[in-house]
mmCIF file of C-alpha atoms (C1' of nucleotides) in Angstrom:
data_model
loop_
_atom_site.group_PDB
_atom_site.id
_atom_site.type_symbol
_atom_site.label_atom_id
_atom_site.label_comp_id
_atom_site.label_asym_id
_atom_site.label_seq_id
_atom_site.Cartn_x
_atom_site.Cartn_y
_atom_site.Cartn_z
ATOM 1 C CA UNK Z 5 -5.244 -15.043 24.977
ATOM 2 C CA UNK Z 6 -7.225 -13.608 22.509
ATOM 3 C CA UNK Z 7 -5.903 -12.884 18.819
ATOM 4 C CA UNK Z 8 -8.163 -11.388 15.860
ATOM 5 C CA UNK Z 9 -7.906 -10.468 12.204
ATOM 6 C CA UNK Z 10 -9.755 -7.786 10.435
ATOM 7 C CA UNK Z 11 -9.209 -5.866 7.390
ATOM 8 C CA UNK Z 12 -10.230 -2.368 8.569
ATOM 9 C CA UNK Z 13 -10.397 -0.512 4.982
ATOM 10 C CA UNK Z 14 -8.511 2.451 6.452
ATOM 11 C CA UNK Z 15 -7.284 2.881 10.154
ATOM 12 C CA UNK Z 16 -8.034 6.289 9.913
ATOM 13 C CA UNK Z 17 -11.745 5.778 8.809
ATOM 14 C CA UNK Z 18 -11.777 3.160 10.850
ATOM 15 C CA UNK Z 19 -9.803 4.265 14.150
ATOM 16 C CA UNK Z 20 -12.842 5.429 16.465
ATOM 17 C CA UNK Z 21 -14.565 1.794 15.769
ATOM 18 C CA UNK Z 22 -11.052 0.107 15.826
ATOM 19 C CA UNK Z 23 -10.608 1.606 19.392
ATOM 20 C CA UNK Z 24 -13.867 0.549 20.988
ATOM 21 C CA UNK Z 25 -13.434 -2.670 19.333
ATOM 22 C CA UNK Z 26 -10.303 -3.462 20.911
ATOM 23 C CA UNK Z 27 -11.824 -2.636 24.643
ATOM 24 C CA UNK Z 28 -14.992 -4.284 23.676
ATOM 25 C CA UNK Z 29 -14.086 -7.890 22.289
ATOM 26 C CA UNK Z 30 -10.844 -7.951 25.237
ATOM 27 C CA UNK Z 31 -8.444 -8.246 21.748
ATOM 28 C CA UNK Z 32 -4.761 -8.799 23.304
ATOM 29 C CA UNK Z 33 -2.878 -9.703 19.556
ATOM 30 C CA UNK Z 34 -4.551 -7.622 16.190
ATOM 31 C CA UNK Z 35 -3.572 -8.175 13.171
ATOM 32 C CA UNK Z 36 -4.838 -5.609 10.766
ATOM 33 C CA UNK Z 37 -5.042 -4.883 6.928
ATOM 34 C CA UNK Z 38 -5.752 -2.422 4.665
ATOM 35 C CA UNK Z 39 -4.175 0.528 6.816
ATOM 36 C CA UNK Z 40 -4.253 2.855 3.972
ATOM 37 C CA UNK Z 41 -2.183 5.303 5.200
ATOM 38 C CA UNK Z 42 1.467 5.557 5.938
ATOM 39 C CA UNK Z 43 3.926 4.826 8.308
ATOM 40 C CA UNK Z 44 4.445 7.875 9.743
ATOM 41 C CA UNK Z 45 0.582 8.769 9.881
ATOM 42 C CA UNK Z 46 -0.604 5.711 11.953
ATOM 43 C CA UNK Z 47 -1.964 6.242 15.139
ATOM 44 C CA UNK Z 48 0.401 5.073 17.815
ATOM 45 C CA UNK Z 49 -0.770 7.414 20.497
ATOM 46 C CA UNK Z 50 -4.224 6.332 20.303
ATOM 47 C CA UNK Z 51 -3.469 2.812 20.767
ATOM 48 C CA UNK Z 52 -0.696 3.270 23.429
ATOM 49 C CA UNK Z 53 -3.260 5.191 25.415
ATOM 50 C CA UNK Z 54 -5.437 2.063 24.911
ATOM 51 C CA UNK Z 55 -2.776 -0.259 26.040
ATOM 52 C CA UNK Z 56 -1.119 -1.649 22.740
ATOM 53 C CA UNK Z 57 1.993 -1.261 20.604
ATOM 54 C CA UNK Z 58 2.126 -1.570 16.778
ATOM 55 C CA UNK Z 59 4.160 -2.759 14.541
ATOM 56 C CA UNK Z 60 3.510 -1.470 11.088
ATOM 57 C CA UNK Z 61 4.382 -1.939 7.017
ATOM 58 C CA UNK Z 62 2.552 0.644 5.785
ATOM 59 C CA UNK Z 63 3.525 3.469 2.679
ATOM 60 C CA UNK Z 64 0.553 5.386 1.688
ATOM 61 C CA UNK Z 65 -3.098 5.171 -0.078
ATOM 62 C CA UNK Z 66 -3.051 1.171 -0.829
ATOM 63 C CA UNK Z 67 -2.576 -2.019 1.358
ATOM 64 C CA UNK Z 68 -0.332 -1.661 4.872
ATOM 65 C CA UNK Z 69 -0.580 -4.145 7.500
ATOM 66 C CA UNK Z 70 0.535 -4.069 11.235
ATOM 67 C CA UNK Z 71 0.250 -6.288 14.113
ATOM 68 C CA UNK Z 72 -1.519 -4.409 17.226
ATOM 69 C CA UNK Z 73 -0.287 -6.163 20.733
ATOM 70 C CA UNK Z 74 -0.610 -5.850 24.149
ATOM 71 C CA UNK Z 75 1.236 -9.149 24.979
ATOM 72 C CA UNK Z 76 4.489 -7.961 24.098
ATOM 73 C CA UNK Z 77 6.163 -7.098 19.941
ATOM 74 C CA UNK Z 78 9.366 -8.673 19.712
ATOM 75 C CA UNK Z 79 11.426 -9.954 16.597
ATOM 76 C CA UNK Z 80 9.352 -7.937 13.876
ATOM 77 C CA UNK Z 81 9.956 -8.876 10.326
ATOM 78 C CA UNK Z 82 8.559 -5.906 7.616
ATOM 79 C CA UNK Z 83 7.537 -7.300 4.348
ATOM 80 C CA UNK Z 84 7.806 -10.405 2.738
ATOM 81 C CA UNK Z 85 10.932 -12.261 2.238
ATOM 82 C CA UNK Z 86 11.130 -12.965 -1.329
ATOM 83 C CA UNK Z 87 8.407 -10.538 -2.493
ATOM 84 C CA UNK Z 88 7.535 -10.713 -6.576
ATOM 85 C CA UNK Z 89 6.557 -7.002 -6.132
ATOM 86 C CA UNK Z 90 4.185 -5.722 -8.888
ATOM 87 C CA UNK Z 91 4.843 -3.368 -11.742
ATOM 88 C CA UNK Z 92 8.035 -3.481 -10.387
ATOM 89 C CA UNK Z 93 7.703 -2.103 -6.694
ATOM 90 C CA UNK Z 94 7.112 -4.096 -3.315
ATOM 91 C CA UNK Z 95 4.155 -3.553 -1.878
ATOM 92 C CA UNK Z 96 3.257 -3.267 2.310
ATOM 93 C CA UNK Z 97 1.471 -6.513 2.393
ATOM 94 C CA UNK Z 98 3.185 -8.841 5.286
ATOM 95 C CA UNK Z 99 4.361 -7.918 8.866
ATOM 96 C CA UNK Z 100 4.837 -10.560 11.361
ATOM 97 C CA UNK Z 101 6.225 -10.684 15.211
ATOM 98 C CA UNK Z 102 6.107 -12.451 18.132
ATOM 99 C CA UNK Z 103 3.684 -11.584 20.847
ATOM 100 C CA UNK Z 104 4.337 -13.440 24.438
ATOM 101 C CA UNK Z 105 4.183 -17.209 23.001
ATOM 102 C CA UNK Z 106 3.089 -16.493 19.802
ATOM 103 C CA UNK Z 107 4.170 -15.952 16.393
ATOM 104 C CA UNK Z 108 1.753 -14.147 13.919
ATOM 105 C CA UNK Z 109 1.812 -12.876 10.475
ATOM 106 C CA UNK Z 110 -0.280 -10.185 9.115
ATOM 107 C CA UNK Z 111 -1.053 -10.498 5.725
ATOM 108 C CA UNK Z 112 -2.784 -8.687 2.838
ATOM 109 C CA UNK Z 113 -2.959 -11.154 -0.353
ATOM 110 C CA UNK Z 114 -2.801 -9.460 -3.342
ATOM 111 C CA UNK Z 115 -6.795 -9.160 -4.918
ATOM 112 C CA UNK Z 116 -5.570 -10.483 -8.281
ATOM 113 C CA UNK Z 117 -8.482 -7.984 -10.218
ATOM 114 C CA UNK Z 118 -8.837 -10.521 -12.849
ATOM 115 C CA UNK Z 119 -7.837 -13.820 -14.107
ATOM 116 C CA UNK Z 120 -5.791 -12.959 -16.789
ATOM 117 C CA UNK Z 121 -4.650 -9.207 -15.292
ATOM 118 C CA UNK Z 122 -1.129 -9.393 -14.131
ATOM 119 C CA UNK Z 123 -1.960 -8.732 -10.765
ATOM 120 C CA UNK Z 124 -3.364 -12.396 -11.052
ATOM 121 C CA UNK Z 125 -0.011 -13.758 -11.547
ATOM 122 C CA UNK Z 126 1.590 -11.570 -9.007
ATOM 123 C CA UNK Z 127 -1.090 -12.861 -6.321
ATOM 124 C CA UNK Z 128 0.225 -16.748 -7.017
ATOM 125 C CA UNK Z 129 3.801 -15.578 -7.038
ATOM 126 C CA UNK Z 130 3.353 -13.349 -3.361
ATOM 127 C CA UNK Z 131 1.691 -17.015 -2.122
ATOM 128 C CA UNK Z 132 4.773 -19.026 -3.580
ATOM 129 C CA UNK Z 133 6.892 -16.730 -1.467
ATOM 130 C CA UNK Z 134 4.801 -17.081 1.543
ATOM 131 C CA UNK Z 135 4.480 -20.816 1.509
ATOM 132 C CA UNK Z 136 8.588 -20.314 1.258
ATOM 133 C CA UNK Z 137 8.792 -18.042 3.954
ATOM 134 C CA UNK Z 138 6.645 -19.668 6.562
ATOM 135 C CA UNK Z 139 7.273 -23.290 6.263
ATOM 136 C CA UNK Z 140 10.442 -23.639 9.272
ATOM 137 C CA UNK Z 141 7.673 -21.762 11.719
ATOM 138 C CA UNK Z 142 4.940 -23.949 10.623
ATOM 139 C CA UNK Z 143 6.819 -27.195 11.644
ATOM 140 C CA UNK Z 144 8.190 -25.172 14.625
ATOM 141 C CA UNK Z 145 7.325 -26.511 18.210
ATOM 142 C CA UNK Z 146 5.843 -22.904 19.005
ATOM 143 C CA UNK Z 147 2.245 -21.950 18.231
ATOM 144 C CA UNK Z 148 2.356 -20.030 14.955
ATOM 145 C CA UNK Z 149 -0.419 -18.566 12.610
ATOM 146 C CA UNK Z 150 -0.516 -16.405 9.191
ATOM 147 C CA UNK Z 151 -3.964 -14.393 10.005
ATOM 148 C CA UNK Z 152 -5.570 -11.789 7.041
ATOM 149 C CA UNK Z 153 -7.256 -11.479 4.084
ATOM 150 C CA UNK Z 154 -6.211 -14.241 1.840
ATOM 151 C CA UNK Z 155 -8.461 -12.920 -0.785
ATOM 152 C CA UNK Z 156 -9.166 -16.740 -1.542
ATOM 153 C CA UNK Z 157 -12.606 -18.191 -0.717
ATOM 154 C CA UNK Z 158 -11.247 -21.679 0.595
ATOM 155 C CA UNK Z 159 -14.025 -23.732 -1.024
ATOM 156 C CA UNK Z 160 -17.361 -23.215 -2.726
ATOM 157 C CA UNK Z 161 -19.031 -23.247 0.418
ATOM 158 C CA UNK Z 162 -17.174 -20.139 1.652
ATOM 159 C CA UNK Z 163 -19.154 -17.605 -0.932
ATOM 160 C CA UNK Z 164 -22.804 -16.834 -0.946
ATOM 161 C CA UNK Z 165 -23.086 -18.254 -4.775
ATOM 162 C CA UNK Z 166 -20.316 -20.191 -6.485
ATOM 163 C CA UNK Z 167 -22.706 -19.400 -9.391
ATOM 164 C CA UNK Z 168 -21.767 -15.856 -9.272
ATOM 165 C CA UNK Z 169 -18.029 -16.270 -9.237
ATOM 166 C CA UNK Z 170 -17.853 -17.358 -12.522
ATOM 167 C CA UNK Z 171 -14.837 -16.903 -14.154
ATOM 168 C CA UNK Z 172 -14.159 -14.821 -11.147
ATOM 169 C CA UNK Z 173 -11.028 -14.378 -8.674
ATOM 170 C CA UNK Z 174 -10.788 -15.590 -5.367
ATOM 171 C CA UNK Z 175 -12.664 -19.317 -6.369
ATOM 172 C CA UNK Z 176 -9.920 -20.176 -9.103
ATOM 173 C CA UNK Z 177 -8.590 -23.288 -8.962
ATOM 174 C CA UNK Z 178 -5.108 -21.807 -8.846
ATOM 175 C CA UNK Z 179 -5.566 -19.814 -6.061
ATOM 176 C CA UNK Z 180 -7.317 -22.852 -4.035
ATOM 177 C CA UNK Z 181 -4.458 -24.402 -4.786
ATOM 178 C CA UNK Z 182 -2.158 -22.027 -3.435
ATOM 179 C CA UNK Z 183 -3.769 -22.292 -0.301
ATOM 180 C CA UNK Z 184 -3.689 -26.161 -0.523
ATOM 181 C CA UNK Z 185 -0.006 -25.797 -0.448
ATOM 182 C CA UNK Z 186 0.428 -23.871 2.858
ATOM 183 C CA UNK Z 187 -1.519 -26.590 4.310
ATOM 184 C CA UNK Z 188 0.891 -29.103 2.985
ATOM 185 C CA UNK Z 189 3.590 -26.992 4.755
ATOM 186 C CA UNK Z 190 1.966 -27.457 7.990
ATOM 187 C CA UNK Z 191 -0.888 -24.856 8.453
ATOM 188 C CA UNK Z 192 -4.301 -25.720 9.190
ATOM 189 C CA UNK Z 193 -7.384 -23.575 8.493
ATOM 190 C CA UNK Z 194 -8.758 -22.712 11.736
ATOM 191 C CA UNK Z 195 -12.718 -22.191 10.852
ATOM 192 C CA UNK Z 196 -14.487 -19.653 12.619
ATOM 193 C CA UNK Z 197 -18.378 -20.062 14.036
ATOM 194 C CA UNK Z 198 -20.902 -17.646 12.465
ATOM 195 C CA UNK Z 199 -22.608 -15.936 15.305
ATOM 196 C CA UNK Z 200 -25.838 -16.137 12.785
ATOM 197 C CA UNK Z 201 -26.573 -18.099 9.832
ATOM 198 C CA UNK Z 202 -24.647 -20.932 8.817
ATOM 199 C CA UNK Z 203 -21.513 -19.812 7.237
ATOM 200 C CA UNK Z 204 -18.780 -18.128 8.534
ATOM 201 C CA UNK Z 205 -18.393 -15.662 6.033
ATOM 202 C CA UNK Z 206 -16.164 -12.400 6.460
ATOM 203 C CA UNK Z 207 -16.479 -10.028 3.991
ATOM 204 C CA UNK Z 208 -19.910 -8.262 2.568
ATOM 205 C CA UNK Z 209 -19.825 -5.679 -0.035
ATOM 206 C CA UNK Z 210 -20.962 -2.616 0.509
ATOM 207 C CA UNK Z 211 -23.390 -2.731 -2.132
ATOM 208 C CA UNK Z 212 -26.899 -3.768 -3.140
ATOM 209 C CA UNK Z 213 -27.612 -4.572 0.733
ATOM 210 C CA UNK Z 214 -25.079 -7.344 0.582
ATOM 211 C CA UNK Z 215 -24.758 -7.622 4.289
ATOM 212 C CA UNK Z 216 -28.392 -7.649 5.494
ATOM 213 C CA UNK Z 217 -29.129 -10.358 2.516
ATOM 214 C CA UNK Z 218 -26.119 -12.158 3.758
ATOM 215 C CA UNK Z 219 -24.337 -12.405 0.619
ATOM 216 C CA UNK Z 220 -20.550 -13.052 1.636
ATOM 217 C CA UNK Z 221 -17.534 -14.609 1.728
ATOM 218 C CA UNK Z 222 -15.317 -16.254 3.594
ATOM 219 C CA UNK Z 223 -11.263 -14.310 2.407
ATOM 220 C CA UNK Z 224 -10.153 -13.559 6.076
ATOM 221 C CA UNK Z 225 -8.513 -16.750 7.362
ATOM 222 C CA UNK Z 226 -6.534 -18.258 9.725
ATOM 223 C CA UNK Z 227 -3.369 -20.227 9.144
ATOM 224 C CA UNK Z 228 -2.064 -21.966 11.851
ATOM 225 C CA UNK Z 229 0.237 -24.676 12.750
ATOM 226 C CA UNK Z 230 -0.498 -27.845 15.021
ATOM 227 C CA UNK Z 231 0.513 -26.048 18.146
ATOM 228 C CA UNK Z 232 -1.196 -23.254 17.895
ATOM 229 C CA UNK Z 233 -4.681 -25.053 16.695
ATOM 230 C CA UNK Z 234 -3.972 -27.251 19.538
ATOM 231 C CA UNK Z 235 -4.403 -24.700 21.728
ATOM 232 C CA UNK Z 236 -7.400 -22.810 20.072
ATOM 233 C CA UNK Z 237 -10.631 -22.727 22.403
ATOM 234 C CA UNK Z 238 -12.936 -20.725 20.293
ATOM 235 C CA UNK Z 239 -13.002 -18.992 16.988
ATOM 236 C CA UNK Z 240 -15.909 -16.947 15.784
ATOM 237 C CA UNK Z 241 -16.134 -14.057 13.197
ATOM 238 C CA UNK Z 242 -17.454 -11.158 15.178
ATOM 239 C CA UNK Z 243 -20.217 -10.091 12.966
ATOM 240 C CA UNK Z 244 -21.690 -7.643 14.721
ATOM 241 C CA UNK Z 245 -18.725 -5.337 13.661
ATOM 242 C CA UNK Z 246 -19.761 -5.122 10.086
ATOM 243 C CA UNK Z 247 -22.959 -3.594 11.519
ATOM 244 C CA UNK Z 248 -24.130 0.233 11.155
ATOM 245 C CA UNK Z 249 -22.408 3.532 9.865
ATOM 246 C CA UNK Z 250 -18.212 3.156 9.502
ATOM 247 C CA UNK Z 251 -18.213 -0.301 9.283
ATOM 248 C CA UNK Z 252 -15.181 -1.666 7.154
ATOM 249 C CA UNK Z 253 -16.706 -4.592 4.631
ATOM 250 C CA UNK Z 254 -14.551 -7.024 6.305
ATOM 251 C CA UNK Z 255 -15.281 -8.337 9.677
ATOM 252 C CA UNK Z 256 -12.968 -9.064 12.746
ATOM 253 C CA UNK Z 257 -12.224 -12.890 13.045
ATOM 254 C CA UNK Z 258 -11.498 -13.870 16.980
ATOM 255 C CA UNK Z 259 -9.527 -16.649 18.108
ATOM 256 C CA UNK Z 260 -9.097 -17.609 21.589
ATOM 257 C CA UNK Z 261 -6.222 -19.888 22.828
ATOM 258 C CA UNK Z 262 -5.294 -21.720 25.834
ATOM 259 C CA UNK Z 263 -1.420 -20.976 25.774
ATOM 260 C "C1'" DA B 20 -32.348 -5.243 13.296
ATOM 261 C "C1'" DT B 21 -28.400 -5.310 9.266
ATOM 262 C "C1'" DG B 22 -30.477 -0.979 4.650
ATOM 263 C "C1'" DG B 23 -29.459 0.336 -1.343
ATOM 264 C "C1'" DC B 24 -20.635 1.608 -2.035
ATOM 265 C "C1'" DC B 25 -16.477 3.322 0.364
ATOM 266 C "C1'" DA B 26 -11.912 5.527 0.807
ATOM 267 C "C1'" DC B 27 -8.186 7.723 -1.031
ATOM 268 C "C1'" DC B 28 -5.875 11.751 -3.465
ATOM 269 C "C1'" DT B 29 -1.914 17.486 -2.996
ATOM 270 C "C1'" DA B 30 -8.942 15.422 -5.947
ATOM 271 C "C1'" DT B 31 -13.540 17.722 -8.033
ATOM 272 C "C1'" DG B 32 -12.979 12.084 -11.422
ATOM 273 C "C1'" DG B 33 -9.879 8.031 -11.455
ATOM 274 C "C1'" DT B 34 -8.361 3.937 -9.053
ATOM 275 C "C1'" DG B 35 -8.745 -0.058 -6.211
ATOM 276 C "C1'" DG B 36 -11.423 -3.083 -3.697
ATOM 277 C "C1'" DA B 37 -13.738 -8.437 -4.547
#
DNA sequence: ATGGCCACCTATGGTGGA
């Protein structure tokens, strides 16, 4: 099977690209961020016509995730058990389900803004609550992965110029360290190839010609657990989706599995 | 080729993204 992650930056900017996506790369299990839009809007006649059901945690303008499947949506879980919630509301940032014999999260890590914003804090509280609510899965004997933008470069590797990140979110040693921890509960970054150049990165900014000078990061990630890594064939971020006019910034990472 | 921000809102600039 095949299973991806992208952050789309709007289904409904994104929905034509989304759809010939899907037919093109063979996707059977999507988990998507950044729906912007909500609930009620998304666009589960489009994607029934193209074979898949939805699952969705999404409320308006910001954030909303879903899981896109044509391998079956059972036992869906909306939100995040445990949420902190910011400025005092819960935000549409974690959906997960099984698909056939796979369980997936889709998640949107809060962006944190800056290092001493309280959005910061909030974004190492949501990942406390994560690590919490994942752990019995991730020593579970079926394959299981948290897939979406971790808003975390993993290491200094994973950004075109640690030099530039300065005092910066997403390289903190806090939020590194937050991601250290869901290791220790059993996951296991699954690195993707680059299909050019030598880093896997996954995000581009839209500006100054970030993407044709190849100045990225690596924020969408894979989480998985020994059975489901076991059984992972390929993974490769799918570049060539971040090309041309309506593009999101964030590409699709693919991962195929022998299960 | 990959090209100089984008998307949203009961808008006409402010907010969020990273």
């Amino acid at each position: 099977m095949r299973i991806a992650t992208w952050n789309v930056n709007s289904i409904t900017a994104r929905l034509p690209r989304l759809l010939a996506w899907l037919e093109s790369s063979g996707t059977d299990v999507l988990c998507l961020q950044e729906a912007k839009l909500a609930e009620e809007q998304f666009p589960y006649d489009e994607l029934r016509a193209a074979g898949y059901e939805a699952a969705v945690n999404a409320t308006g303008r910001w954030n909303g995730v879903a899981v896109v499947s044509r391998l079956g949506l059972e036992d869906v879980v909306k939100g995040l058990p445990g949420d902190p919630g910011y400025d005092g509301a819960e935000e549409p940032r974690a959906i997960s389900a099984t698909c056939g014999p796979v369980r997936v999260w889709s998640v949107y890590v809060p962006n944190g803004r800056e290092v001493d914003h309280p959005h910061y804090a909030y974004k190492l509280q949501w990942f406390e609550a994560l690590k919490a609510a994942v752990a019995g899965d991730a020593q579970g004997s079926r394959p299981f992965a948290v897939l979406g933008d971790y808003n975390v470069a993993p290491t200094d590797e994973d950004v075109f110029d640690v030099a530039a990140f300065e005092g910066l979110t997403h390289v903190t040693p806090a939020e590194r360290a937050a991601l250290a921890a869901l290791r220790e509960a059993g996951l296991s970054d699954v690195v993707p190839r680059p299909l050019k150049y030598d880093r896997p990165y996954t995000y581009w900014d839209y500006r100054q010609l970030a993407f044709p000078k190849n100045r990225g990061m690596r924020i969408d990630l894979v989480y998985a657990n020994e059975p489901f890594t076991k059984a992972v064939t390929d993974a490769y971020v799918d570049r060539e989706e971040r090309k041309g006019k309506g593009a999101s910034d964030h590409a699709p990472v693919v991962v195929d599995l022998d299960v």
